[in-house]
Coordinates of C-alpha atoms and ligand atoms in Angstrom, one line a residue:
M1 CA -170.1 -110.1 -53.4
D2 CA -166.4 -109.5 -52.8
R3 CA -164.9 -106.4 -54.4
Q4 CA -161.3 -105.2 -54.8
T5 CA -161.3 -102.0 -52.8
V6 CA -158.7 -99.4 -53.9
I7 CA -157.7 -96.4 -51.9
W8 CA -156.9 -93.2 -53.8
Q9 CA -155.5 -90.0 -52.3
V10 CA -157.4 -86.8 -53.1
P11 CA -156.7 -83.2 -52.1
Q12 CA -157.4 -82.4 -48.4
G13 CA -159.0 -79.2 -47.5
V14 CA -162.2 -77.4 -46.5
Y15 CA -164.7 -75.8 -48.8
D16 CA -164.2 -72.1 -49.4
D17 CA -166.5 -70.0 -51.6
G18 CA -164.8 -69.2 -54.8
E19 CA -162.2 -71.9 -54.4
A20 CA -161.5 -73.7 -57.6
L21 CA -162.9 -77.2 -57.2
A22 CA -160.3 -79.9 -57.3
V23 CA -160.9 -82.3 -60.1
T24 CA -158.1 -84.8 -60.2
P25 CA -157.6 -88.0 -62.3
E26 CA -158.6 -90.0 -59.2
I27 CA -161.9 -88.1 -58.9
L28 CA -162.6 -88.6 -62.6
E29 CA -161.9 -92.3 -62.4
A30 CA -164.1 -92.6 -59.3
A31 CA -166.9 -90.8 -61.2
N32 CA -166.5 -93.5 -64.0
V33 CA -166.9 -96.2 -61.3
L34 CA -170.0 -94.5 -60.0
R35 CA -171.5 -94.2 -63.5
E36 CA -171.0 -97.9 -64.0
G37 CA -173.0 -98.7 -60.9
G38 CA -170.1 -99.0 -58.4
L39 CA -169.6 -97.8 -54.8
V40 CA -167.2 -95.0 -53.9
A41 CA -166.6 -93.7 -50.4
F42 CA -165.7 -90.0 -50.4
P43 CA -165.0 -87.2 -47.8
T44 CA -167.7 -84.6 -47.0
E45 CA -167.5 -81.8 -44.4
T46 CA -169.5 -83.9 -42.0
V47 CA -168.4 -87.6 -42.2
Y48 CA -167.3 -89.9 -45.0
G49 CA -170.2 -90.9 -47.4
L50 CA -170.6 -94.1 -49.3
G51 CA -171.8 -93.0 -52.7
A52 CA -173.7 -94.6 -55.5
N53 CA -175.7 -93.3 -58.5
G54 CA -178.8 -92.3 -56.6
L55 CA -181.1 -92.7 -59.6
D56 CA -180.0 -96.3 -60.3
A57 CA -182.0 -98.7 -58.0
S58 CA -179.5 -101.5 -58.4
A59 CA -176.5 -99.4 -57.6
V60 CA -178.4 -98.0 -54.5
D61 CA -179.3 -101.5 -53.5
S62 CA -175.6 -102.4 -53.3
I63 CA -175.1 -99.6 -50.7
F64 CA -177.6 -101.3 -48.4
I65 CA -175.9 -104.6 -48.9
A66 CA -172.3 -103.3 -48.3
K67 CA -173.4 -101.5 -45.1
G68 CA -175.8 -104.1 -43.9
R69 CA -178.4 -101.3 -43.7
P70 CA -182.1 -102.0 -43.3
S71 CA -183.7 -101.3 -46.7
D72 CA -186.4 -99.1 -45.1
N73 CA -183.8 -96.6 -43.9
P74 CA -183.8 -94.0 -46.7
L75 CA -180.7 -92.4 -48.1
I76 CA -179.7 -88.8 -48.7
L77 CA -179.2 -87.6 -52.3
H78 CA -176.2 -85.3 -52.6
I79 CA -176.2 -82.6 -55.3
A80 CA -173.6 -80.1 -56.4
D81 CA -175.8 -77.3 -57.9
L82 CA -179.2 -75.9 -57.1
A83 CA -180.3 -76.7 -60.6
D84 CA -179.9 -80.4 -59.8
L85 CA -182.9 -80.1 -57.5
D86 CA -185.4 -79.8 -60.4
Q87 CA -185.1 -83.4 -61.5
I88 CA -185.5 -85.0 -58.1
V89 CA -187.8 -82.6 -56.1
A90 CA -191.5 -82.2 -57.1
R91 CA -192.1 -79.1 -55.1
L92 CA -189.8 -76.6 -53.3
P93 CA -191.8 -74.8 -50.6
A94 CA -190.6 -71.2 -49.9
R95 CA -189.1 -72.1 -46.5
A96 CA -187.1 -74.9 -48.0
A97 CA -185.8 -72.6 -50.7
C98 CA -184.8 -70.1 -48.0
L99 CA -183.0 -72.8 -46.0
A100 CA -181.1 -74.1 -49.1
E101 CA -180.2 -70.5 -50.0
V102 CA -178.7 -69.8 -46.5
F103 CA -177.1 -73.1 -45.6
W104 CA -176.0 -74.8 -48.9
P105 CA -173.4 -76.0 -49.5
G106 CA -173.4 -77.2 -45.9
P107 CA -174.5 -79.8 -43.3
L108 CA -178.3 -79.4 -43.8
T109 CA -180.5 -82.0 -45.4
L110 CA -184.0 -81.1 -46.6
V111 CA -186.8 -83.7 -46.9
L112 CA -189.0 -82.8 -49.8
P113 CA -191.6 -84.4 -52.1
K114 CA -189.8 -86.6 -54.7
T115 CA -190.2 -86.9 -58.4
K116 CA -190.8 -90.2 -60.2
I117 CA -187.2 -90.4 -61.4
V118 CA -186.0 -91.1 -57.8
P119 CA -186.2 -94.8 -57.1
M120 CA -188.2 -96.1 -54.1
T121 CA -185.0 -98.0 -53.2
T122 CA -183.3 -94.7 -52.5
T123 CA -186.1 -93.3 -50.4
G124 CA -186.8 -96.6 -48.5
G125 CA -190.3 -96.7 -50.0
L126 CA -191.2 -93.1 -49.1
D127 CA -192.7 -90.5 -51.5
T128 CA -190.3 -87.9 -50.1
V129 CA -186.6 -87.5 -50.8
A130 CA -183.8 -86.2 -48.6
V131 CA -181.4 -83.9 -50.4
R132 CA -178.3 -82.0 -49.4
M133 CA -175.4 -80.1 -51.0
P134 CA -172.2 -80.9 -49.2
A135 CA -169.6 -78.2 -48.5
H136 CA -166.5 -80.2 -49.5
P137 CA -164.5 -79.6 -52.7
V138 CA -163.9 -83.3 -53.4
A139 CA -167.6 -84.2 -52.8
L140 CA -168.8 -81.4 -55.1
A141 CA -166.2 -82.3 -57.8
L142 CA -167.2 -86.0 -57.6
I143 CA -170.9 -85.3 -58.0
R144 CA -170.3 -82.9 -60.9
A145 CA -168.0 -85.3 -62.6
T146 CA -170.5 -88.2 -62.2
G147 CA -173.3 -86.0 -63.5
V148 CA -176.0 -87.5 -61.3
P149 CA -177.1 -87.0 -57.7
L150 CA -175.2 -89.4 -55.4
A151 CA -177.0 -91.4 -52.7
A152 CA -174.6 -91.4 -49.8
P153 CA -175.2 -92.6 -46.3
S154 CA -172.3 -92.6 -43.9
A155 CA -169.5 -95.0 -45.1
N156 CA -169.6 -97.4 -42.1
V157 CA -171.1 -100.8 -41.3
S158 CA -174.7 -100.1 -40.2
G159 CA -174.8 -99.5 -36.4
R160 CA -171.1 -98.6 -36.0
P161 CA -169.8 -95.1 -35.2
S162 CA -169.7 -93.0 -38.4
P163 CA -166.3 -92.6 -40.2
T164 CA -164.4 -89.4 -39.9
R165 CA -161.2 -90.7 -41.5
A166 CA -160.5 -92.9 -44.5
E167 CA -159.0 -95.6 -42.3
H168 CA -162.4 -95.9 -40.5
V169 CA -164.0 -96.6 -43.8
A170 CA -161.3 -99.1 -44.7
N171 CA -161.8 -100.9 -41.3
D172 CA -165.5 -101.3 -42.0
L173 CA -165.9 -101.7 -45.7
M174 CA -162.6 -103.1 -47.2
G175 CA -163.6 -105.8 -49.8
K176 CA -167.2 -104.6 -49.9
I177 CA -166.9 -101.4 -52.0
D178 CA -164.9 -100.3 -55.1
V179 CA -163.0 -97.1 -54.1
I180 CA -162.2 -95.1 -51.1
L181 CA -161.2 -91.5 -51.8
D182 CA -158.9 -90.5 -48.9
G183 CA -159.2 -86.7 -48.3
G184 CA -158.0 -86.7 -44.7
P185 CA -160.1 -86.2 -41.6
T186 CA -163.5 -84.6 -42.1
G187 CA -164.2 -81.2 -40.5
I188 CA -167.5 -81.2 -38.6
G189 CA -167.5 -84.9 -37.5
V190 CA -171.3 -85.2 -36.9
E191 CA -173.8 -85.7 -39.7
S192 CA -176.1 -83.2 -41.3
T193 CA -179.2 -81.8 -39.7
V194 CA -182.2 -83.4 -41.4
V195 CA -185.3 -81.1 -41.7
D196 CA -188.7 -82.2 -42.9
C197 CA -189.9 -79.3 -45.1
T198 CA -193.1 -80.9 -46.4
G199 CA -195.4 -79.3 -43.8
L200 CA -196.1 -75.8 -42.6
T201 CA -193.5 -75.7 -39.9
P202 CA -190.0 -77.2 -40.6
I203 CA -189.3 -80.2 -38.3
I204 CA -185.8 -81.3 -37.3
L205 CA -185.8 -85.1 -37.7
R206 CA -182.2 -85.4 -36.8
P207 CA -180.1 -82.7 -35.1
G208 CA -176.7 -82.1 -36.8
G209 CA -174.2 -79.7 -38.1
V210 CA -176.6 -76.8 -38.4
S211 CA -178.2 -75.8 -35.1
K212 CA -181.9 -75.3 -34.4
E213 CA -181.1 -71.7 -33.4
D214 CA -179.5 -71.0 -36.8
L215 CA -182.4 -72.6 -38.6
E216 CA -185.0 -70.5 -36.7
Q217 CA -183.0 -67.3 -37.5
A218 CA -182.9 -68.2 -41.2
V219 CA -186.7 -68.9 -41.6
G220 CA -187.6 -66.1 -39.2
G221 CA -190.0 -68.4 -37.2
P222 CA -190.2 -71.5 -35.1
V223 CA -188.5 -74.8 -36.2
E224 CA -189.7 -77.9 -34.3
L225 CA -187.7 -80.7 -33.0
I226 CA -189.3 -84.1 -33.5
S227 CA -190.5 -85.2 -30.1
H228 CA -189.0 -88.1 -28.1
Q229 CA -192.5 -89.7 -28.2
A230 CA -192.7 -89.4 -31.9
A231 CA -189.3 -91.0 -32.2
E232 CA -190.5 -93.8 -29.9
D233 CA -193.6 -94.3 -32.0
L234 CA -191.3 -95.0 -34.9
L235 CA -190.7 -98.4 -33.4
D236 CA -194.1 -99.5 -34.5
G237 CA -195.8 -96.9 -36.6
P238 CA -194.9 -95.3 -39.9
A239 CA -191.6 -93.4 -39.6
P240 CA -191.1 -89.7 -40.4
S241 CA -187.4 -90.4 -40.2
P242 CA -187.0 -94.1 -40.4
G243 CA -183.3 -93.9 -39.5
M244 CA -184.3 -93.0 -36.0
K245 CA -185.6 -96.4 -35.1
Y246 CA -182.3 -98.2 -35.7
R247 CA -179.3 -98.8 -33.4
H248 CA -176.6 -96.2 -34.2
Y249 CA -173.1 -95.2 -33.5
A250 CA -172.6 -98.0 -31.0
P251 CA -169.2 -98.9 -29.6
K252 CA -168.7 -102.6 -28.9
A253 CA -168.7 -102.4 -25.1
P254 CA -171.9 -101.2 -23.4
A255 CA -171.9 -97.5 -22.8
L256 CA -173.7 -95.2 -20.3
L257 CA -174.2 -91.4 -20.9
V258 CA -173.8 -89.5 -17.6
T259 CA -175.5 -86.1 -17.5
G260 CA -175.2 -83.2 -15.1
E261 CA -173.1 -80.1 -14.5
P262 CA -169.4 -79.9 -13.6
P263 CA -167.9 -80.3 -11.1
R264 CA -170.5 -82.7 -9.8
L265 CA -170.6 -84.4 -13.2
F266 CA -166.8 -85.0 -13.0
D267 CA -167.2 -86.4 -9.5
Q268 CA -170.0 -88.7 -10.6
L269 CA -168.0 -90.0 -13.6
A270 CA -165.1 -90.8 -11.3
T271 CA -167.3 -92.5 -8.7
M272 CA -168.9 -94.6 -11.3
A273 CA -165.6 -95.5 -12.9
R274 CA -164.2 -96.6 -9.5
D275 CA -167.3 -98.7 -8.8
L276 CA -167.0 -100.5 -12.1
V277 CA -163.3 -101.2 -11.6
A278 CA -164.1 -102.6 -8.2
K279 CA -166.5 -105.0 -9.9
G280 CA -163.8 -106.2 -12.1
E281 CA -164.7 -104.2 -15.2
Q282 CA -162.2 -102.5 -17.5
V283 CA -163.5 -99.0 -17.9
G284 CA -163.2 -96.6 -20.8
L285 CA -164.3 -93.0 -20.5
M286 CA -164.8 -90.4 -23.2
V287 CA -164.7 -87.1 -21.4
S288 CA -163.7 -83.4 -21.7
R289 CA -160.3 -81.9 -21.1
E290 CA -161.8 -80.1 -18.1
A291 CA -162.8 -83.5 -16.5
V292 CA -159.2 -84.8 -16.9
E293 CA -157.8 -81.6 -15.4
Y294 CA -160.3 -81.7 -12.6
W295 CA -159.3 -85.3 -11.7
Q296 CA -155.6 -84.2 -11.7
E297 CA -156.3 -81.3 -9.4
Q298 CA -158.3 -83.5 -7.1
S299 CA -155.5 -86.2 -7.2
I300 CA -158.0 -88.8 -8.3
D301 CA -156.3 -92.0 -9.3
T302 CA -157.2 -92.6 -13.0
T303 CA -154.4 -95.0 -13.9
S304 CA -156.6 -98.0 -14.4
W305 CA -159.0 -96.1 -16.7
Q306 CA -158.8 -95.8 -20.4
I307 CA -159.4 -92.1 -21.0
I308 CA -160.3 -90.6 -24.4
C309 CA -160.3 -86.8 -24.4
M310 CA -163.0 -85.5 -26.7
G311 CA -162.0 -81.9 -26.4
S312 CA -162.9 -78.8 -24.4
R313 CA -166.5 -78.2 -23.1
G314 CA -165.9 -74.6 -24.2
D315 CA -165.4 -75.8 -27.9
L316 CA -168.3 -78.0 -29.0
K317 CA -166.9 -78.0 -32.6
E318 CA -163.8 -79.8 -31.2
I319 CA -166.0 -82.3 -29.4
A320 CA -168.2 -82.9 -32.4
A321 CA -165.1 -83.6 -34.5
N322 CA -163.8 -86.2 -32.1
I323 CA -166.7 -88.3 -30.8
Y324 CA -166.9 -90.9 -33.5
G325 CA -163.1 -91.3 -33.7
G326 CA -163.1 -91.6 -29.9
L327 CA -165.7 -94.3 -29.9
R328 CA -163.7 -96.2 -32.5
D329 CA -160.5 -95.8 -30.5
L330 CA -162.3 -97.3 -27.5
D331 CA -163.3 -100.3 -29.7
N332 CA -159.6 -100.9 -30.2
T333 CA -159.0 -101.4 -26.5
T334 CA -160.1 -104.1 -24.1
V335 CA -162.6 -102.0 -22.2
T336 CA -165.7 -103.8 -21.1
R337 CA -167.7 -100.8 -20.0
I338 CA -167.8 -97.2 -21.3
L339 CA -168.9 -93.9 -19.6
L340 CA -169.6 -90.9 -21.7
E341 CA -169.7 -87.3 -20.5
S342 CA -172.7 -85.2 -21.5
V343 CA -172.6 -81.6 -22.8
P344 CA -175.2 -78.9 -22.7
K345 CA -177.9 -79.3 -25.4
S346 CA -177.6 -75.9 -27.0
G347 CA -176.2 -75.2 -30.5
L348 CA -174.1 -78.1 -31.8
G349 CA -174.5 -79.7 -28.3
L350 CA -177.9 -81.0 -29.4
A351 CA -176.4 -83.1 -32.2
I352 CA -173.6 -84.2 -29.9
M353 CA -176.0 -85.4 -27.2
N354 CA -178.2 -87.1 -29.8
R355 CA -175.2 -89.2 -31.0
L356 CA -173.9 -89.9 -27.5
A357 CA -177.4 -91.0 -26.3
K358 CA -177.6 -93.4 -29.3
A359 CA -174.1 -94.6 -28.7
A360 CA -175.3 -95.4 -25.2
G361 CA -178.4 -97.2 -26.5
S362 CA -180.4 -94.5 -24.6
R363 CA -178.9 -95.7 -21.2
I364 CA -178.6 -92.3 -19.5
V365 CA -178.0 -91.5 -15.9
G366 CA -177.6 -88.2 -13.9
Q367 CA -179.5 -85.4 -12.3
Ligands
AMP401 P1 -177.4 -91.4 -42.9 O1 -177.2 -91.0 -44.3 O2 -177.1 -92.8 -42.6 O3 -176.6 -90.4 -42.0 O4 -178.9 -91.2 -42.6 C1 -179.8 -90.4 -43.3 C2 -180.9 -89.9 -42.4 O5 -181.9 -89.2 -43.1 C3 -181.6 -91.0 -41.7 O6 -181.9 -90.6 -40.4 C4 -182.9 -91.2 -42.5 O7 -183.9 -91.8 -41.8 C5 -183.2 -89.7 -42.9 N1 -183.9 -89.6 -44.1 C6 -183.5 -89.9 -45.4 N2 -184.5 -89.8 -46.3 C7 -185.6 -89.4 -45.6 C8 -187.0 -89.1 -45.9 N3 -187.4 -89.2 -47.2 N4 -187.8 -88.8 -44.9 C9 -187.4 -88.7 -43.7 N5 -186.1 -89.0 -43.3 C10 -185.2 -89.3 -44.2
MG402 MG1 -175.2 -93.2 -40.9

């Protein structure tokens, strides 16, 4: 069904403890839209979310329709206060309480047993629910003004790179949702870390804004990362994190993720780009500032390549913030093949590599 999408400006800014939460007339009006079952895209500290009343099955259903999202890919419920947990979570294991205490508000999603009040539509038919408290003043103000947990996946068409700017949301969802709250670029740029807290050991189902190392320090013990094999098994079997089995973050042209260590990595990217150009392809590369500088020093001719700089290898936060925008920028060019530079998999690098590998449809080459 067509909708008249309006775009409203809201305050920009990052969450800061003790900061008065911005409640503007636009946020109050957006909360009304949500209470009436409508769809509102809003900024969070990770990416833009597409919100609906998470306890209203038909409102939630319209999220799946607007995004073209498979209905068995469950949504995350966003809350603004710890007290909001009681109505949606049946049991809060001690480790989960500890993680919430340390990382909320922040880019961490906890998978917990759900209560009856949470519709199966929200959880994709599972008896667990994913919950997080976002660290963004607009998101928190919107949730509080609405008075219900908001189901909010990323505000993009399913399969496309996630939106880190309001214009990305508009490009994907204009005419399909009711409101876009434009709060400027998001800070972190990759989604939350999803942790299954229903068993004895917490398991990372999706790496994200909070690193494995930080989680382990907080719980004072091991945190597992769901294995590659377990992820593969999702293609047929029951899914611990159903989202893992779907195509994600994909640019329009086929992409390849190139792994290795600089400077050999930079040489390999250059060789592959040259070979592709020789075959008549138009090549786009999303690479580090160091790669670009290296090619300059080596007098490598890059004039026929479309280069997107994702930031410095020494600053993974910068890279995380730029990868989705970079993939979308490549979509706005005429490139026919894309090469992506890898980063080390520690800290935020694990989440970045997870997204780049998915953008490449798991086509990975290198040492
Ligand atoms: P998105 O909101 O699109 O960034 O994706 C939410 C992620 O959380 C997906 O990978 C989902 O599969 C995962 N997720 C949501 N709810 C659950 C749940 N109850 N159990 C396991 N994974 C979940
Ligand atoms: Mg998403």
